[in-house]
Each structure stands twice: as structure tokens, then as C-alpha cells.
mmCIF file with all atom_site columns, C-alpha atoms in Angstrom:
data_model
loop_
_atom_site.group_PDB
_atom_site.id
_atom_site.type_symbol
_atom_site.label_atom_id
_atom_site.label_alt_id
_atom_site.label_comp_id
_atom_site.label_asym_id
_atom_site.label_entity_id
_atom_site.label_seq_id
_atom_site.pdbx_PDB_ins_code
_atom_site.Cartn_x
_atom_site.Cartn_y
_atom_site.Cartn_z
_atom_site.occupancy
_atom_site.B_iso_or_equiv
_atom_site.pdbx_formal_charge
_atom_site.auth_seq_id
_atom_site.auth_comp_id
_atom_site.auth_asym_id
_atom_site.auth_atom_id
_atom_site.pdbx_PDB_model_num
ATOM 1   C CA . MET A 1 1   ? 27.725  4.638   1.101   1.00 0.00 ? 1   MET A CA 1
ATOM 2   C CA . SER A 1 2   ? 25.872  7.565   -0.478  1.00 0.00 ? 2   SER A CA 1
ATOM 3   C CA . ARG A 1 3   ? 23.159  9.413   1.412   1.00 0.00 ? 3   ARG A CA 1
ATOM 4   C CA . ALA A 1 4   ? 20.478  7.884   -0.838  1.00 0.00 ? 4   ALA A CA 1
ATOM 5   C CA . GLU A 1 5   ? 21.819  4.374   -0.234  1.00 0.00 ? 5   GLU A CA 1
ATOM 6   C CA . ARG A 1 6   ? 22.012  4.987   3.516   1.00 0.00 ? 6   ARG A CA 1
ATOM 7   C CA . GLU A 1 7   ? 18.435  6.321   3.579   1.00 0.00 ? 7   GLU A CA 1
ATOM 8   C CA . ALA A 1 8   ? 17.225  3.253   1.678   1.00 0.00 ? 8   ALA A CA 1
ATOM 9   C CA . GLN A 1 9   ? 19.028  1.018   4.177   1.00 0.00 ? 9   GLN A CA 1
ATOM 10  C CA . ILE A 1 10  ? 17.502  2.875   7.126   1.00 0.00 ? 10  ILE A CA 1
ATOM 11  C CA . LEU A 1 11  ? 14.024  2.640   5.607   1.00 0.00 ? 11  LEU A CA 1
ATOM 12  C CA . GLU A 1 12  ? 14.392  -1.114  5.041   1.00 0.00 ? 12  GLU A CA 1
ATOM 13  C CA . VAL A 1 13  ? 15.400  -1.687  8.657   1.00 0.00 ? 13  VAL A CA 1
ATOM 14  C CA . ALA A 1 14  ? 12.837  0.735   10.076  1.00 0.00 ? 14  ALA A CA 1
ATOM 15  C CA . GLU A 1 15  ? 10.026  -0.817  8.077   1.00 0.00 ? 15  GLU A CA 1
ATOM 16  C CA . ARG A 1 16  ? 10.981  -4.275  9.347   1.00 0.00 ? 16  ARG A CA 1
ATOM 17  C CA . VAL A 1 17  ? 11.260  -3.148  12.977  1.00 0.00 ? 17  VAL A CA 1
ATOM 18  C CA . PHE A 1 18  ? 8.010   -1.132  12.873  1.00 0.00 ? 18  PHE A CA 1
ATOM 19  C CA . ALA A 1 19  ? 6.198   -4.082  11.254  1.00 0.00 ? 19  ALA A CA 1
ATOM 20  C CA . ASN A 1 20  ? 7.564   -6.674  13.676  1.00 0.00 ? 20  ASN A CA 1
ATOM 21  C CA . ASP A 1 21  ? 7.502   -4.732  16.952  1.00 0.00 ? 21  ASP A CA 1
ATOM 22  C CA . GLY A 1 22  ? 4.833   -2.107  16.301  1.00 0.00 ? 22  GLY A CA 1
ATOM 23  C CA . TYR A 1 23  ? 5.309   1.625   16.101  1.00 0.00 ? 23  TYR A CA 1
ATOM 24  C CA . GLN A 1 24  ? 4.732   2.311   19.799  1.00 0.00 ? 24  GLN A CA 1
ATOM 25  C CA . ALA A 1 25  ? 7.169   -0.374  20.990  1.00 0.00 ? 25  ALA A CA 1
ATOM 26  C CA . THR A 1 26  ? 9.913   0.628   18.574  1.00 0.00 ? 26  THR A CA 1
ATOM 27  C CA . SER A 1 27  ? 12.611  3.040   19.661  1.00 0.00 ? 27  SER A CA 1
ATOM 28  C CA . MET A 1 28  ? 15.064  4.980   17.558  1.00 0.00 ? 28  MET A CA 1
ATOM 29  C CA . ASP A 1 29  ? 17.772  3.172   19.547  1.00 0.00 ? 29  ASP A CA 1
ATOM 30  C CA . ASP A 1 30  ? 16.475  -0.168  18.197  1.00 0.00 ? 30  ASP A CA 1
ATOM 31  C CA . ILE A 1 31  ? 16.616  1.038   14.626  1.00 0.00 ? 31  ILE A CA 1
ATOM 32  C CA . ALA A 1 32  ? 19.974  2.783   15.023  1.00 0.00 ? 32  ALA A CA 1
ATOM 33  C CA . ALA A 1 33  ? 21.540  -0.371  16.457  1.00 0.00 ? 33  ALA A CA 1
ATOM 34  C CA . GLN A 1 34  ? 20.271  -2.529  13.602  1.00 0.00 ? 34  GLN A CA 1
ATOM 35  C CA . VAL A 1 35  ? 21.391  -0.050  10.956  1.00 0.00 ? 35  VAL A CA 1
ATOM 36  C CA . GLY A 1 36  ? 24.762  0.509   12.604  1.00 0.00 ? 36  GLY A CA 1
ATOM 37  C CA . LEU A 1 37  ? 24.326  4.250   13.017  1.00 0.00 ? 37  LEU A CA 1
ATOM 38  C CA . SER A 1 38  ? 24.061  6.516   16.002  1.00 0.00 ? 38  SER A CA 1
ATOM 39  C CA . LYS A 1 39  ? 20.645  7.669   17.132  1.00 0.00 ? 39  LYS A CA 1
ATOM 40  C CA . PRO A 1 40  ? 21.570  11.326  16.464  1.00 0.00 ? 40  PRO A CA 1
ATOM 41  C CA . MET A 1 41  ? 22.353  10.355  12.862  1.00 0.00 ? 41  MET A CA 1
ATOM 42  C CA . LEU A 1 42  ? 18.850  8.888   12.464  1.00 0.00 ? 42  LEU A CA 1
ATOM 43  C CA . TYR A 1 43  ? 17.433  12.162  13.737  1.00 0.00 ? 43  TYR A CA 1
ATOM 44  C CA . GLU A 1 44  ? 19.660  13.989  11.252  1.00 0.00 ? 44  GLU A CA 1
ATOM 45  C CA . TYR A 1 45  ? 18.120  11.983  8.411   1.00 0.00 ? 45  TYR A CA 1
ATOM 46  C CA . PHE A 1 46  ? 14.455  11.914  9.473   1.00 0.00 ? 46  PHE A CA 1
ATOM 47  C CA . GLY A 1 47  ? 13.946  14.365  12.346  1.00 0.00 ? 47  GLY A CA 1
ATOM 48  C CA . SER A 1 48  ? 11.943  12.025  14.586  1.00 0.00 ? 48  SER A CA 1
ATOM 49  C CA . LYS A 1 49  ? 10.523  8.537   14.901  1.00 0.00 ? 49  LYS A CA 1
ATOM 50  C CA . GLU A 1 50  ? 7.323   9.882   13.363  1.00 0.00 ? 50  GLU A CA 1
ATOM 51  C CA . GLY A 1 51  ? 9.336   11.358  10.486  1.00 0.00 ? 51  GLY A CA 1
ATOM 52  C CA . LEU A 1 52  ? 10.973  7.988   9.915   1.00 0.00 ? 52  LEU A CA 1
ATOM 53  C CA . LEU A 1 53  ? 7.613   6.208   9.872   1.00 0.00 ? 53  LEU A CA 1
ATOM 54  C CA . ILE A 1 54  ? 6.212   8.796   7.457   1.00 0.00 ? 54  ILE A CA 1
ATOM 55  C CA . ALA A 1 55  ? 9.229   8.253   5.175   1.00 0.00 ? 55  ALA A CA 1
ATOM 56  C CA . CYS A 1 56  ? 8.496   4.495   5.235   1.00 0.00 ? 56  CYS A CA 1
ATOM 57  C CA . LEU A 1 57  ? 4.849   5.134   4.380   1.00 0.00 ? 57  LEU A CA 1
ATOM 58  C CA . ARG A 1 58  ? 5.730   7.527   1.551   1.00 0.00 ? 58  ARG A CA 1
ATOM 59  C CA . ARG A 1 59  ? 8.053   4.941   0.046   1.00 0.00 ? 59  ARG A CA 1
ATOM 60  C CA . SER A 1 60  ? 5.286   2.324   0.217   1.00 0.00 ? 60  SER A CA 1
ATOM 61  C CA . LYS A 1 61  ? 2.859   4.783   -1.341  1.00 0.00 ? 61  LYS A CA 1
ATOM 62  C CA . ARG A 1 62  ? 5.229   5.428   -4.241  1.00 0.00 ? 62  ARG A CA 1
ATOM 63  C CA . GLU A 1 63  ? 5.982   1.725   -4.764  1.00 0.00 ? 63  GLU A CA 1
ATOM 64  C CA . LEU A 1 64  ? 2.293   0.751   -4.689  1.00 0.00 ? 64  LEU A CA 1
ATOM 65  C CA . LEU A 1 65  ? 1.450   3.361   -7.311  1.00 0.00 ? 65  LEU A CA 1
ATOM 66  C CA . GLU A 1 66  ? 4.380   2.196   -9.443  1.00 0.00 ? 66  GLU A CA 1
ATOM 67  C CA . ALA A 1 67  ? 3.195   -1.427  -9.235  1.00 0.00 ? 67  ALA A CA 1
ATOM 68  C CA . THR A 1 68  ? -0.419  -0.671  -10.124 1.00 0.00 ? 68  THR A CA 1
ATOM 69  C CA . SER A 1 69  ? 0.552   1.846   -12.831 1.00 0.00 ? 69  SER A CA 1
ATOM 70  C CA . LEU A 1 70  ? 2.843   -0.689  -14.476 1.00 0.00 ? 70  LEU A CA 1
ATOM 71  C CA . ALA A 1 71  ? 0.027   -3.245  -14.443 1.00 0.00 ? 71  ALA A CA 1
ATOM 72  C CA . ALA A 1 72  ? -2.340  -0.718  -16.017 1.00 0.00 ? 72  ALA A CA 1
ATOM 73  C CA . ALA A 1 73  ? 0.140   0.200   -18.722 1.00 0.00 ? 73  ALA A CA 1
ATOM 74  C CA . GLN A 1 74  ? 0.554   -3.430  -19.767 1.00 0.00 ? 74  GLN A CA 1
ATOM 75  C CA . ALA A 1 75  ? -3.162  -4.355  -19.912 1.00 0.00 ? 75  ALA A CA 1
ATOM 76  C CA . GLU A 1 76  ? -4.514  -5.108  -23.375 1.00 0.00 ? 76  GLU A CA 1
ATOM 77  C CA . SER A 1 77  ? -8.259  -4.785  -22.695 1.00 0.00 ? 77  SER A CA 1
ATOM 78  C CA . SER A 1 78  ? -10.669 -3.104  -20.286 1.00 0.00 ? 78  SER A CA 1
ATOM 79  C CA . GLU A 1 79  ? -11.355 -6.340  -18.464 1.00 0.00 ? 79  GLU A CA 1
ATOM 80  C CA . GLN A 1 80  ? -7.652  -7.116  -18.253 1.00 0.00 ? 80  GLN A CA 1
ATOM 81  C CA . LEU A 1 81  ? -6.982  -3.593  -16.976 1.00 0.00 ? 81  LEU A CA 1
ATOM 82  C CA . LEU A 1 82  ? -9.105  -4.012  -13.865 1.00 0.00 ? 82  LEU A CA 1
ATOM 83  C CA . TYR A 1 83  ? -7.892  -7.580  -13.259 1.00 0.00 ? 83  TYR A CA 1
ATOM 84  C CA . ASP A 1 84  ? -4.215  -6.652  -13.628 1.00 0.00 ? 84  ASP A CA 1
ATOM 85  C CA . CYS A 1 85  ? -4.501  -3.632  -11.328 1.00 0.00 ? 85  CYS A CA 1
ATOM 86  C CA . LEU A 1 86  ? -6.244  -5.652  -8.621  1.00 0.00 ? 86  LEU A CA 1
ATOM 87  C CA . LEU A 1 87  ? -3.692  -8.432  -8.993  1.00 0.00 ? 87  LEU A CA 1
ATOM 88  C CA . ALA A 1 88  ? -0.873  -5.891  -8.668  1.00 0.00 ? 88  ALA A CA 1
ATOM 89  C CA . PHE A 1 89  ? -2.418  -4.655  -5.409  1.00 0.00 ? 89  PHE A CA 1
ATOM 90  C CA . PHE A 1 90  ? -2.613  -8.151  -3.899  1.00 0.00 ? 90  PHE A CA 1
ATOM 91  C CA . ARG A 1 91  ? 0.853   -9.065  -5.126  1.00 0.00 ? 91  ARG A CA 1
ATOM 92  C CA . PHE A 1 92  ? 2.210   -5.852  -3.623  1.00 0.00 ? 92  PHE A CA 1
ATOM 93  C CA . GLY A 1 93  ? 0.910   -6.982  -0.244  1.00 0.00 ? 93  GLY A CA 1
ATOM 94  C CA . ASP A 1 94  ? 2.497   -10.404 -0.720  1.00 0.00 ? 94  ASP A CA 1
ATOM 95  C CA . GLU A 1 95  ? 5.838   -9.033  -1.901  1.00 0.00 ? 95  GLU A CA 1
ATOM 96  C CA . HIS A 1 96  ? 5.986   -6.153  0.600   1.00 0.00 ? 96  HIS A CA 1
ATOM 97  C CA . GLN A 1 97  ? 4.664   -7.820  3.738   1.00 0.00 ? 97  GLN A CA 1
ATOM 98  C CA . GLN A 1 98  ? 6.395   -5.380  6.072   1.00 0.00 ? 98  GLN A CA 1
ATOM 99  C CA . ALA A 1 99  ? 4.952   -2.368  4.250   1.00 0.00 ? 99  ALA A CA 1
ATOM 100 C CA . TRP A 1 100 ? 1.528   -4.015  4.315   1.00 0.00 ? 100 TRP A CA 1
ATOM 101 C CA . ALA A 1 101 ? 1.895   -4.607  8.065   1.00 0.00 ? 101 ALA A CA 1
ATOM 102 C CA . LEU A 1 102 ? 2.540   -0.886  8.545   1.00 0.00 ? 102 LEU A CA 1
ATOM 103 C CA . LEU A 1 103 ? -0.502  0.037   6.481   1.00 0.00 ? 103 LEU A CA 1
ATOM 104 C CA . ARG A 1 104 ? -2.851  -2.395  8.202   1.00 0.00 ? 104 ARG A CA 1
ATOM 105 C CA . ASN A 1 105 ? -1.757  -1.468  11.742  1.00 0.00 ? 105 ASN A CA 1
ATOM 106 C CA . GLU A 1 106 ? -2.738  2.154   11.303  1.00 0.00 ? 106 GLU A CA 1
ATOM 107 C CA . SER A 1 107 ? -5.293  2.099   14.108  1.00 0.00 ? 107 SER A CA 1
ATOM 108 C CA . SER A 1 108 ? -2.540  1.646   16.676  1.00 0.00 ? 108 SER A CA 1
ATOM 109 C CA . ILE A 1 109 ? -0.924  4.943   15.687  1.00 0.00 ? 109 ILE A CA 1
ATOM 110 C CA . ALA A 1 110 ? -2.662  7.934   17.217  1.00 0.00 ? 110 ALA A CA 1
ATOM 111 C CA . ASP A 1 111 ? -0.634  10.587  15.415  1.00 0.00 ? 111 ASP A CA 1
ATOM 112 C CA . THR A 1 112 ? -2.474  12.980  13.090  1.00 0.00 ? 112 THR A CA 1
ATOM 113 C CA . SER A 1 113 ? 0.356   13.382  10.572  1.00 0.00 ? 113 SER A CA 1
ATOM 114 C CA . VAL A 1 114 ? 0.840   9.609   10.322  1.00 0.00 ? 114 VAL A CA 1
ATOM 115 C CA . ASN A 1 115 ? -2.890  9.055   9.821   1.00 0.00 ? 115 ASN A CA 1
ATOM 116 C CA . THR A 1 116 ? -2.897  11.835  7.220   1.00 0.00 ? 116 THR A CA 1
ATOM 117 C CA . GLU A 1 117 ? -0.128  10.018  5.362   1.00 0.00 ? 117 GLU A CA 1
ATOM 118 C CA . LEU A 1 118 ? -2.006  6.720   5.584   1.00 0.00 ? 118 LEU A CA 1
ATOM 119 C CA . GLU A 1 119 ? -5.132  8.363   4.204   1.00 0.00 ? 119 GLU A CA 1
ATOM 120 C CA . ALA A 1 120 ? -3.050  9.897   1.397   1.00 0.00 ? 120 ALA A CA 1
ATOM 121 C CA . ILE A 1 121 ? -2.177  6.349   0.300   1.00 0.00 ? 121 ILE A CA 1
ATOM 122 C CA . ARG A 1 122 ? -5.872  5.448   0.140   1.00 0.00 ? 122 ARG A CA 1
ATOM 123 C CA . ILE A 1 123 ? -6.701  8.631   -1.751  1.00 0.00 ? 123 ILE A CA 1
ATOM 124 C CA . GLN A 1 124 ? -3.891  7.962   -4.212  1.00 0.00 ? 124 GLN A CA 1
ATOM 125 C CA . GLN A 1 125 ? -5.226  4.477   -4.879  1.00 0.00 ? 125 GLN A CA 1
ATOM 126 C CA . ARG A 1 126 ? -8.838  5.690   -5.005  1.00 0.00 ? 126 ARG A CA 1
ATOM 127 C CA . ASP A 1 127 ? -7.928  8.278   -7.622  1.00 0.00 ? 127 ASP A CA 1
ATOM 128 C CA . PHE A 1 128 ? -5.908  5.720   -9.569  1.00 0.00 ? 128 PHE A CA 1
ATOM 129 C CA . THR A 1 129 ? -8.770  3.207   -9.392  1.00 0.00 ? 129 THR A CA 1
ATOM 130 C CA . ALA A 1 130 ? -11.321 5.834   -10.433 1.00 0.00 ? 130 ALA A CA 1
ATOM 131 C CA . ASP A 1 131 ? -9.187  6.565   -13.509 1.00 0.00 ? 131 ASP A CA 1
ATOM 132 C CA . VAL A 1 132 ? -9.046  2.836   -14.285 1.00 0.00 ? 132 VAL A CA 1
ATOM 133 C CA . LEU A 1 133 ? -12.827 2.593   -13.931 1.00 0.00 ? 133 LEU A CA 1
ATOM 134 C CA . ARG A 1 134 ? -13.335 5.520   -16.312 1.00 0.00 ? 134 ARG A CA 1
ATOM 135 C CA . LYS A 1 135 ? -11.289 3.590   -18.892 1.00 0.00 ? 135 LYS A CA 1
ATOM 136 C CA . VAL A 1 136 ? -13.354 0.468   -18.284 1.00 0.00 ? 136 VAL A CA 1
ATOM 137 C CA . ARG A 1 137 ? -16.681 2.360   -18.372 1.00 0.00 ? 137 ARG A CA 1
ATOM 138 C CA . GLU A 1 138 ? -16.341 5.709   -20.081 1.00 0.00 ? 138 GLU A CA 1
ATOM 139 C CA . GLU A 1 139 ? -19.915 6.751   -19.206 1.00 0.00 ? 139 GLU A CA 1
ATOM 140 C CA . LEU A 1 140 ? -19.178 6.883   -15.456 1.00 0.00 ? 140 LEU A CA 1
ATOM 141 C CA . ASP A 1 141 ? -19.311 10.388  -14.053 1.00 0.00 ? 141 ASP A CA 1
ATOM 142 C CA . ASP A 1 142 ? -16.784 11.548  -11.456 1.00 0.00 ? 142 ASP A CA 1
ATOM 143 C CA . GLU A 1 143 ? -19.029 10.784  -8.489  1.00 0.00 ? 143 GLU A CA 1
ATOM 144 C CA . GLN A 1 144 ? -19.760 7.250   -9.670  1.00 0.00 ? 144 GLN A CA 1
ATOM 145 C CA . ALA A 1 145 ? -16.112 6.541   -10.486 1.00 0.00 ? 145 ALA A CA 1
ATOM 146 C CA . GLU A 1 146 ? -14.992 7.767   -7.060  1.00 0.00 ? 146 GLU A CA 1
ATOM 147 C CA . ALA A 1 147 ? -17.742 5.896   -5.221  1.00 0.00 ? 147 ALA A CA 1
ATOM 148 C CA . TYR A 1 148 ? -16.994 2.643   -7.050  1.00 0.00 ? 148 TYR A CA 1
ATOM 149 C CA . ALA A 1 149 ? -13.277 3.155   -6.464  1.00 0.00 ? 149 ALA A CA 1
ATOM 150 C CA . GLU A 1 150 ? -13.881 3.606   -2.722  1.00 0.00 ? 150 GLU A CA 1
ATOM 151 C CA . LEU A 1 151 ? -15.874 0.366   -2.703  1.00 0.00 ? 151 LEU A CA 1
ATOM 152 C CA . ILE A 1 152 ? -13.128 -1.495  -4.547  1.00 0.00 ? 152 ILE A CA 1
ATOM 153 C CA . ILE A 1 153 ? -10.379 -0.095  -2.304  1.00 0.00 ? 153 ILE A CA 1
ATOM 154 C CA . GLY A 1 154 ? -12.305 -0.964  0.856   1.00 0.00 ? 154 GLY A CA 1
ATOM 155 C CA . ALA A 1 155 ? -13.136 -4.448  -0.371  1.00 0.00 ? 155 ALA A CA 1
ATOM 156 C CA . SER A 1 156 ? -9.542  -5.012  -1.493  1.00 0.00 ? 156 SER A CA 1
ATOM 157 C CA . GLU A 1 157 ? -8.178  -4.005  1.909   1.00 0.00 ? 157 GLU A CA 1
ATOM 158 C CA . ARG A 1 158 ? -10.606 -6.285  3.734   1.00 0.00 ? 158 ARG A CA 1
ATOM 159 C CA . LEU A 1 159 ? -9.891  -9.172  1.384   1.00 0.00 ? 159 LEU A CA 1
ATOM 160 C CA . ALA A 1 160 ? -6.143  -8.667  1.889   1.00 0.00 ? 160 ALA A CA 1
ATOM 161 C CA . LEU A 1 161 ? -6.683  -8.826  5.661   1.00 0.00 ? 161 LEU A CA 1
ATOM 162 C CA . TRP A 1 162 ? -8.805  -11.973 5.275   1.00 0.00 ? 162 TRP A CA 1
ATOM 163 C CA . ARG A 1 163 ? -6.055  -13.583 3.194   1.00 0.00 ? 163 ARG A CA 1
ATOM 164 C CA . GLU A 1 164 ? -3.621  -13.251 6.103   1.00 0.00 ? 164 GLU A CA 1
ATOM 165 C CA . ASN A 1 165 ? -5.550  -16.061 7.806   1.00 0.00 ? 165 ASN A CA 1
ATOM 166 C CA . ARG A 1 166 ? -6.071  -17.961 4.558   1.00 0.00 ? 166 ARG A CA 1
ATOM 167 C CA . PRO A 1 167 ? -2.593  -18.421 3.055   1.00 0.00 ? 167 PRO A CA 1
ATOM 168 C CA . GLU A 1 168 ? -3.958  -20.870 0.509   1.00 0.00 ? 168 GLU A CA 1
ATOM 169 C CA . VAL A 1 169 ? -5.814  -17.974 -1.179  1.00 0.00 ? 169 VAL A CA 1
ATOM 170 C CA . THR A 1 170 ? -3.370  -16.670 -3.757  1.00 0.00 ? 170 THR A CA 1
ATOM 171 C CA . ALA A 1 171 ? -3.229  -13.142 -5.121  1.00 0.00 ? 171 ALA A CA 1
ATOM 172 C CA . GLU A 1 172 ? -4.728  -14.522 -8.326  1.00 0.00 ? 172 GLU A CA 1
ATOM 173 C CA . ARG A 1 173 ? -7.618  -16.150 -6.462  1.00 0.00 ? 173 ARG A CA 1
ATOM 174 C CA . ALA A 1 174 ? -8.280  -12.970 -4.468  1.00 0.00 ? 174 ALA A CA 1
ATOM 175 C CA . THR A 1 175 ? -8.370  -11.031 -7.728  1.00 0.00 ? 175 THR A CA 1
ATOM 176 C CA . GLU A 1 176 ? -10.844 -13.532 -9.173  1.00 0.00 ? 176 GLU A CA 1
ATOM 177 C CA . HIS A 1 177 ? -13.096 -12.995 -6.132  1.00 0.00 ? 177 HIS A CA 1
ATOM 178 C CA . MET A 1 178 ? -12.974 -9.230  -6.645  1.00 0.00 ? 178 MET A CA 1
ATOM 179 C CA . ILE A 1 179 ? -13.740 -9.520  -10.357 1.00 0.00 ? 179 ILE A CA 1
ATOM 180 C CA . ALA A 1 180 ? -16.651 -11.886 -9.644  1.00 0.00 ? 180 ALA A CA 1
ATOM 181 C CA . LEU A 1 181 ? -18.070 -9.338  -7.226  1.00 0.00 ? 181 LEU A CA 1
ATOM 182 C CA . PHE A 1 182 ? -17.567 -6.164  -9.263  1.00 0.00 ? 182 PHE A CA 1
ATOM 183 C CA . ALA A 1 183 ? -17.638 -7.280  -12.921 1.00 0.00 ? 183 ALA A CA 1
ATOM 184 C CA . PRO A 1 184 ? -21.431 -7.578  -13.178 1.00 0.00 ? 184 PRO A CA 1
ATOM 185 C CA . GLY A 1 185 ? -21.876 -3.987  -12.001 1.00 0.00 ? 185 GLY A CA 1
ATOM 186 C CA . LEU A 1 186 ? -19.199 -2.824  -14.406 1.00 0.00 ? 186 LEU A CA 1
ATOM 187 C CA . GLY A 1 187 ? -20.822 -4.585  -17.335 1.00 0.00 ? 187 GLY A CA 1
ATOM 188 C CA . PHE A 1 188 ? -18.383 -7.387  -18.133 1.00 0.00 ? 188 PHE A CA 1
#
């Protein structure tokens, strides 16, 4: 197995263990045993448990941006652009439940570098969303686009959390709720 393949395997297992057991309760021994590696080898790859968690978060960050960027690239109208990007966000949570669990359980992790990485994910999505909003409404200035993007990101996160207790609410339905809320203010 190549180093890249081994790292991907480790990240898959670590993400699952962190999501299921929580960061604090997870040990490198747990992850090493499930991957079939020695604990020193995990440290060789990631340096620490924190380093492993940060690698998981960075992978999620990259995959979320890829999913929303692909949705944006395929949209055929301004209205469809916002809808498709929101839908991609909710589908990402559905399709990457372990990654979503890591992102939503951030308050249980008291480490500055981990929280910095979590905030970097939000900033990435805020900047992406602000760019989408500028395409939808070209007259928005930078402050308005960022403020609206923050509102959309915050509302999307809360709606995703709400959906965890409402499994009957599909990603499509959640997206429809978001559009109903924000479309009037965006002029469509």
C-alpha cells in the first residue's frame, strides 16, 4: 500500500472513531488497532492525535469545497446557483455523516489549533458563499456579501443540526426552506 493510500485509510478509520467515540475518549491505540498499524507509525504519519484530527478536518474542508464548487459550476441560472450550492452542503452532511459529526462536535474540543481549523472551514464556506451571492446579486458590496454569507452559513449549520432529529426532512426539503427564507431578500 502506498503512503497516500495508507494515509487515506488512516483518515477513514480516525474519522469514524472520532465521530463515534468523541475526540477526548479516542486514543491513538484505538485507531492504530483498527487500522492495523502500530501507534508509533500513526505518530510518524500525523505527529499527534491532534495532528490526526486536523488532517481529518482538512480533508473534510477540501471535500466540502469540492462538492459546493461542482454544484456551482453546473448551475444554469442565478436562482439555480444558490439552490444547488445549498443542496450540495446538505447532501455533503448526509453523505459524510462522520465528517459532519466531527464538525458539529467542535465545542467538546478545547484545543486552539483544532478550533482554528474548524473556523477555517467556516471561513472557506463563507467566502465561497459570498462569491455565489455576488453572482446572484452583482450590486452587493463586499460587506453585504460577507454578512449575508455568514447568515446563510449559520442558518445552514443550524438547519443541518435540526435535521438530525427530523430524518424525514430531506436535503432537498432543507434547501427549499433555506431558499424560502433567503430568496425574498435576494430578489428572486
